[in-house]
């Protein structure tokens, strides 16, 4: 049975985190999976430049605790690497690391941050996509330590261990994948395929403070007081769903991973270690779901009706709408739009909806949360 450890971790105090990381290693016998000679990449969730206390990004103090633990095992070849939501360029990486508190943490621990912008293809046994371009550090790593933030997500319902590896795809290739797979079922399957192409992964979850509501960037911090860990990211996400108070069927990617036999169907098939029993996983209370769920209605209809339903759905699809009073004209939405359908006029973003593919990258990337997802009230879920 796959094993997942869940530990009460009430704060980001370095001594609290050091104890938690030590205990995760001990419960899961992680030392046996790590060789000092390994090239190790730590991949946090730094979707955008946001301060650690905003609950949007992985807290650097948890990453620092993991670095210190790896060093105590003799590992010296450790690199922190991420590709956030915008272009994958050195100046933007510098800004991202600084704004998320990683530059200061790297100076304190001496761990290097990746500023290279190279990428290459990796292959897996995916069902709809077998080849992916990923950033060089992840392609070259012997081991990826995936340190995600536990969040609700407007498109995938949950952003946790499996979803966090979407950040392995460099910069603006992410919106391209949104464009290739505009429907949620296919998009989630593509993320599972990407995971299959990145085999050697140990995942940690920063749920000391999670993010509820309009994640992955517009939600509200929620104190949960937990860290989680597993060498099995699919089983870990089943436990993460329980922490959110959600059923696996509500999270497409999790449901698909159960259907594909990657993930057990329920918690009774997971060895739960640590100090939090299964019935207390959601002790902090269920996470508020996203207000603007991006729903693909077609899956509710028989196959023969879906083409017609798709046409109707297009007409009633949720739409990105700029809240002009909050827009500062920064252009981040235009930069991330794979359909190139946003322009800045008089310092305000303007969307040409005729070309919009409803990927909502703009909604995710707006630093002012000035883009709402509007749908007809009769269809609001
Ligand atoms: S909508 Fe948001 S991302 Fe786009 S220009 Fe306005 S503030 Fe910037
Ligand atoms: S306008 Fe927004 S939702 Fe539409 S294609 Fe561009 S990024 Fe996607």
XYZ file of C-alpha atoms and ligand atoms in Angstrom:
397
model
C 0.000 0.000 0.000
C 1.293 3.508 -0.708
C 2.286 5.462 2.397
C 1.539 9.112 3.146
C 2.664 10.964 6.258
C 0.601 13.803 7.701
C 1.958 15.890 10.551
C 0.609 18.720 12.634
C 2.810 21.665 11.728
C 1.361 24.699 13.439
C 3.732 27.373 12.102
C 6.575 28.257 9.746
C 8.967 28.573 12.650
C 12.237 26.948 11.457
C 12.446 24.613 14.477
C 8.827 23.448 13.961
C 9.507 22.784 10.277
C 12.816 21.027 10.973
C 11.022 18.632 13.351
C 8.247 18.018 10.827
C 10.664 17.344 7.950
C 12.735 14.988 10.137
C 9.579 13.100 11.097
C 8.381 12.814 7.477
C 11.753 11.361 6.518
C 11.632 8.914 9.429
C 8.011 7.792 8.900
C 8.512 7.199 5.177
C 12.110 5.967 5.381
C 12.994 8.528 2.729
C 16.724 8.207 3.464
C 16.602 4.894 1.602
C 15.468 6.690 -1.594
C 18.186 9.344 -1.524
C 21.849 8.949 -2.447
C 24.313 11.728 -1.558
C 25.567 11.732 -5.177
C 22.120 12.500 -6.606
C 21.365 15.618 -8.609
C 18.335 16.924 -6.706
C 15.940 19.626 -7.857
C 13.474 21.205 -5.474
C 10.385 22.425 -7.333
C 8.184 24.736 -5.234
C 4.949 26.390 -6.372
C 5.876 29.960 -7.334
C 3.039 30.624 -9.738
C 3.589 34.361 -9.476
C 5.441 36.987 -7.479
C 3.595 36.936 -4.159
C 4.860 37.268 -0.581
C 4.928 34.015 1.437
C 2.261 35.209 3.898
C -0.294 35.591 1.085
C -0.672 31.805 0.949
C -0.367 31.604 -2.847
C 3.142 30.173 -3.090
C 5.133 27.502 -1.255
C 6.605 29.051 1.877
C 10.415 29.337 1.567
C 10.872 28.279 5.207
C 9.595 24.771 4.370
C 11.968 24.538 1.412
C 14.832 25.717 3.668
C 14.026 22.944 6.164
C 14.088 20.346 3.350
C 17.419 21.702 2.050
C 18.943 21.418 5.521
C 17.693 17.848 5.884
C 19.109 16.855 2.481
C 22.454 18.406 3.385
C 22.488 16.412 6.639
C 22.262 13.285 4.456
C 25.331 14.390 2.508
C 23.518 15.747 -0.571
C 25.389 18.674 -2.070
C 24.007 18.827 -5.604
C 20.756 20.617 -4.804
C 19.094 23.280 -6.954
C 15.796 25.137 -6.552
C 14.027 25.563 -9.890
C 10.620 26.822 -10.967
C 8.946 28.254 -14.007
C 6.123 30.546 -12.946
C 3.176 31.680 -14.989
C 4.865 34.375 -17.101
C 7.717 34.160 -19.635
C 10.695 31.991 -18.603
C 13.424 34.622 -18.630
C 16.230 35.365 -16.223
C 14.991 38.831 -15.140
C 11.529 37.422 -14.430
C 12.979 34.468 -12.508
C 14.993 36.920 -10.395
C 11.891 38.959 -9.704
C 9.847 35.826 -8.923
C 12.376 34.406 -6.463
C 12.823 37.761 -4.770
C 9.117 38.506 -4.433
C 8.371 35.015 -3.092
C 11.101 35.225 -0.434
C 13.443 32.713 -2.116
C 16.384 35.035 -2.744
C 16.712 35.742 0.983
C 16.237 32.055 1.840
C 18.875 31.012 -0.734
C 21.366 33.499 0.730
C 20.690 32.160 4.194
C 20.995 28.447 3.302
C 23.544 28.785 0.475
C 21.345 26.726 -1.865
C 21.480 27.864 -5.524
C 18.430 29.094 -7.446
C 18.096 28.217 -11.112
C 18.437 31.190 -13.487
C 19.012 29.125 -16.620
C 16.226 29.247 -19.178
C 16.988 26.104 -21.153
C 14.453 23.364 -21.681
C 14.302 19.989 -23.410
C 11.933 17.195 -24.316
C 11.131 14.299 -22.007
C 9.033 11.261 -22.875
C 6.583 9.225 -20.880
C 3.910 6.600 -21.375
C 1.080 9.121 -21.435
C -2.362 8.425 -22.845
C -2.853 11.606 -24.866
C 0.601 13.232 -24.767
C 3.894 11.395 -24.593
C 6.383 14.190 -25.194
C 6.723 17.306 -23.101
C 9.165 20.160 -23.026
C 10.300 20.733 -19.443
C 12.876 23.025 -17.880
C 16.438 21.671 -17.964
C 16.918 21.224 -14.196
C 13.906 18.906 -14.009
C 14.869 17.006 -17.166
C 18.389 16.465 -15.770
C 17.510 15.661 -12.148
C 17.977 12.235 -10.565
C 15.298 13.205 -8.068
C 12.668 15.937 -8.005
C 11.491 17.139 -4.598
C 8.080 18.555 -5.414
C 7.021 21.030 -2.708
C 3.503 22.163 -3.484
C 1.036 24.507 -1.825
C -2.393 23.115 -0.959
C -4.974 25.256 -2.774
C -8.350 25.212 -4.406
C -8.232 25.880 -8.142
C -10.852 27.358 -10.460
C -10.154 24.913 -13.252
C -8.910 21.724 -11.593
C -10.628 22.225 -8.179
C -7.436 21.305 -6.328
C -3.843 22.359 -6.832
C -1.555 20.006 -4.950
C 1.166 17.431 -5.694
C 0.244 16.255 -9.211
C -0.830 19.684 -10.501
C 2.339 21.357 -9.175
C 4.440 19.587 -11.788
C 2.727 21.625 -14.508
C 5.300 24.230 -13.437
C 7.967 21.995 -15.007
C 6.745 23.234 -18.400
C 8.630 26.426 -19.254
C 6.871 29.796 -19.157
C 4.546 30.497 -22.024
C 4.445 26.882 -23.159
C 1.919 26.432 -20.359
C -0.752 28.609 -22.021
C -0.011 26.738 -25.258
C -0.982 23.491 -23.522
C -4.149 25.188 -22.251
C -4.905 26.015 -25.864
C -4.220 22.470 -27.054
C -6.418 21.019 -24.315
C -9.122 23.617 -23.676
C -11.514 21.147 -22.045
C -10.982 20.182 -18.462
C -11.084 16.402 -18.931
C -8.314 16.521 -21.542
C -6.315 19.162 -19.723
C -6.291 17.075 -16.537
C -5.330 13.968 -18.490
C -2.460 15.895 -20.051
C -1.221 16.801 -16.530
C -1.292 13.104 -15.589
C 0.689 12.352 -18.765
C 3.218 15.032 -17.815
C 3.602 13.397 -14.413
C 4.253 10.066 -16.124
C 7.158 11.717 -17.951
C 8.732 12.864 -14.641
C 9.188 9.593 -12.778
C 11.433 10.129 -9.778
C 9.542 12.410 -7.422
C 9.105 12.827 -3.671
C 6.382 15.310 -2.795
C 5.861 17.564 0.216
C 2.750 19.653 0.794
C 2.773 23.065 2.422
C -0.597 23.114 4.180
C 0.576 25.065 7.212
C -1.399 27.812 5.504
C -3.354 26.795 2.406
C -5.405 28.856 -0.026
C -9.188 28.556 -0.311
C -11.714 30.133 -2.661
C -10.561 31.534 -5.967
C -7.228 29.779 -6.260
C -4.688 29.352 -7.604
C -3.899 33.061 -7.125
C -7.011 34.954 -6.039
C -8.112 33.007 -2.960
C -7.852 33.594 0.770
C -5.201 32.123 3.076
C -6.524 29.373 5.326
C -4.714 28.139 8.417
C -4.609 24.363 8.299
C -1.513 23.589 10.367
C -0.349 20.517 8.436
C 2.494 19.303 6.273
C 2.171 16.127 4.224
C 4.669 13.980 2.362
C 4.844 10.902 0.158
C 6.893 9.271 -2.554
C 3.528 8.506 -4.207
C 2.092 11.793 -5.457
C -1.240 10.265 -6.546
C -1.972 8.725 -3.138
C -0.810 11.975 -1.569
C -3.408 13.893 -3.579
C -6.140 11.563 -2.331
C -5.153 12.570 1.200
C -4.905 16.233 0.126
C -8.486 16.057 -1.142
C -9.593 14.809 2.289
C -7.810 17.770 3.903
C -9.749 20.094 1.569
C -12.975 18.273 2.508
C -13.588 17.245 -1.116
C -14.556 13.914 -2.610
C -12.219 12.404 -5.254
C -15.053 12.574 -7.816
C -15.081 16.392 -7.484
C -11.451 16.627 -8.642
C -11.151 15.458 -12.248
C -7.424 14.739 -12.139
C -7.816 12.643 -8.999
C -10.796 10.763 -10.408
C -8.815 10.037 -13.568
C -5.802 8.827 -11.608
C -8.099 6.430 -9.708
C -9.652 5.229 -12.989
C -6.170 4.677 -14.426
C -5.084 2.627 -11.422
C -2.452 5.187 -10.434
C -4.201 6.033 -7.190
C -6.133 3.931 -4.659
C -9.887 4.481 -4.615
C -10.110 5.446 -0.956
C -8.104 6.232 2.134
C -8.466 2.698 3.535
C -5.997 1.606 0.835
C -3.317 4.053 1.978
C -1.003 3.627 4.965
C -1.510 6.879 6.803
C 1.461 7.742 9.006
C 2.140 10.650 11.339
C -0.024 12.217 14.020
C -3.278 12.972 12.175
C -5.854 10.154 11.864
C -7.998 9.875 8.740
C -11.087 11.262 10.494
C -9.185 14.416 11.538
C -7.705 15.316 8.150
C -10.299 18.022 7.601
C -10.146 19.300 11.201
C -9.514 22.877 10.000
C -12.853 22.721 8.168
C -13.602 22.269 4.459
C -11.925 24.684 2.068
C -14.207 27.211 0.429
C -14.521 26.049 -3.205
C -13.668 28.467 -6.041
C -16.512 30.914 -6.742
C -15.820 30.799 -10.440
C -15.656 27.111 -11.261
C -14.756 26.612 -14.910
C -17.180 23.906 -15.897
C -17.229 21.790 -19.023
C -20.890 20.837 -19.268
C -20.533 18.327 -22.090
C -19.489 15.492 -19.815
C -22.978 15.461 -18.292
C -24.567 14.452 -21.633
C -24.659 11.210 -23.653
C -21.884 11.023 -26.265
C -24.222 11.472 -29.276
C -25.509 14.773 -27.891
C -22.124 16.245 -27.029
C -21.341 17.987 -30.365
C -24.631 19.903 -30.162
C -24.189 20.594 -26.486
C -20.662 21.847 -27.175
C -22.015 24.420 -29.647
C -24.617 25.607 -27.157
C -22.074 25.545 -24.371
C -19.778 27.833 -26.334
C -22.511 30.436 -26.346
C -23.093 30.200 -22.613
C -19.496 29.588 -21.598
C -18.015 31.611 -18.745
C -16.161 34.659 -19.993
C -13.211 36.626 -18.679
C -14.288 40.170 -17.835
C -11.901 42.968 -16.901
C -12.854 45.026 -13.831
C -11.631 48.326 -15.223
C -11.423 50.107 -11.876
C -8.893 47.538 -10.605
C -6.829 47.127 -13.780
C -3.426 48.840 -13.670
C -2.558 48.108 -17.301
C 0.480 45.973 -16.408
C -0.071 43.669 -19.400
C 0.505 40.384 -17.527
C -2.807 39.073 -18.857
C -1.848 39.899 -22.462
C 1.537 38.220 -21.971
C -0.050 35.007 -20.744
C -2.916 34.869 -23.266
C -2.209 31.974 -25.685
C -4.767 33.310 -28.166
C -3.119 36.793 -28.161
C -6.527 38.329 -27.780
C -5.824 40.910 -25.075
C -4.456 44.370 -25.777
C -3.747 47.301 -23.486
C -5.562 50.517 -24.419
C -5.168 53.655 -22.354
C -3.625 51.553 -19.580
C -6.606 49.208 -19.382
C -6.730 45.629 -20.662
C -9.266 44.945 -23.415
C -10.281 41.423 -24.464
C -11.398 40.551 -27.983
C -13.727 37.719 -26.999
C -14.194 36.401 -30.516
C -10.774 34.749 -30.312
C -10.908 33.795 -26.615
C -10.453 30.069 -25.952
C -11.605 30.325 -22.314
C -8.396 29.007 -20.807
C -8.487 31.670 -18.038
C -4.716 32.033 -17.921
C -5.378 35.792 -17.751
C -7.518 35.329 -14.631
C -4.746 33.289 -13.018
C -1.972 35.723 -13.854
C -3.545 39.085 -13.045
C -1.678 40.468 -10.018
C -4.685 42.643 -9.104
C -7.339 39.927 -9.500
C -8.971 42.374 -11.893
C -10.328 39.675 -14.212
C -13.582 38.023 -13.188
C -14.976 34.877 -14.703
C -18.564 35.730 -15.539
C -21.228 33.218 -16.387
C -24.984 33.351 -16.845
C -26.515 33.189 -13.379
C -28.726 30.267 -14.359
C -25.596 28.191 -14.981
C -23.632 29.348 -11.941
C -22.634 26.329 -9.852
S -6.265 42.931 -16.133
Fe -4.753 42.509 -14.555
S -3.025 41.608 -15.655
Fe -4.317 42.610 -17.193
S -3.442 44.630 -17.409
Fe -5.098 44.789 -15.883
S -4.059 44.521 -13.894
Fe -2.614 43.803 -15.475
S -8.570 36.226 -22.899
Fe -8.029 35.061 -21.064
S -9.409 33.317 -21.148
Fe -9.418 34.212 -23.213
S -7.829 33.095 -24.326
Fe -6.844 34.904 -23.444
S -5.996 34.196 -21.486
Fe -7.487 32.664 -22.154
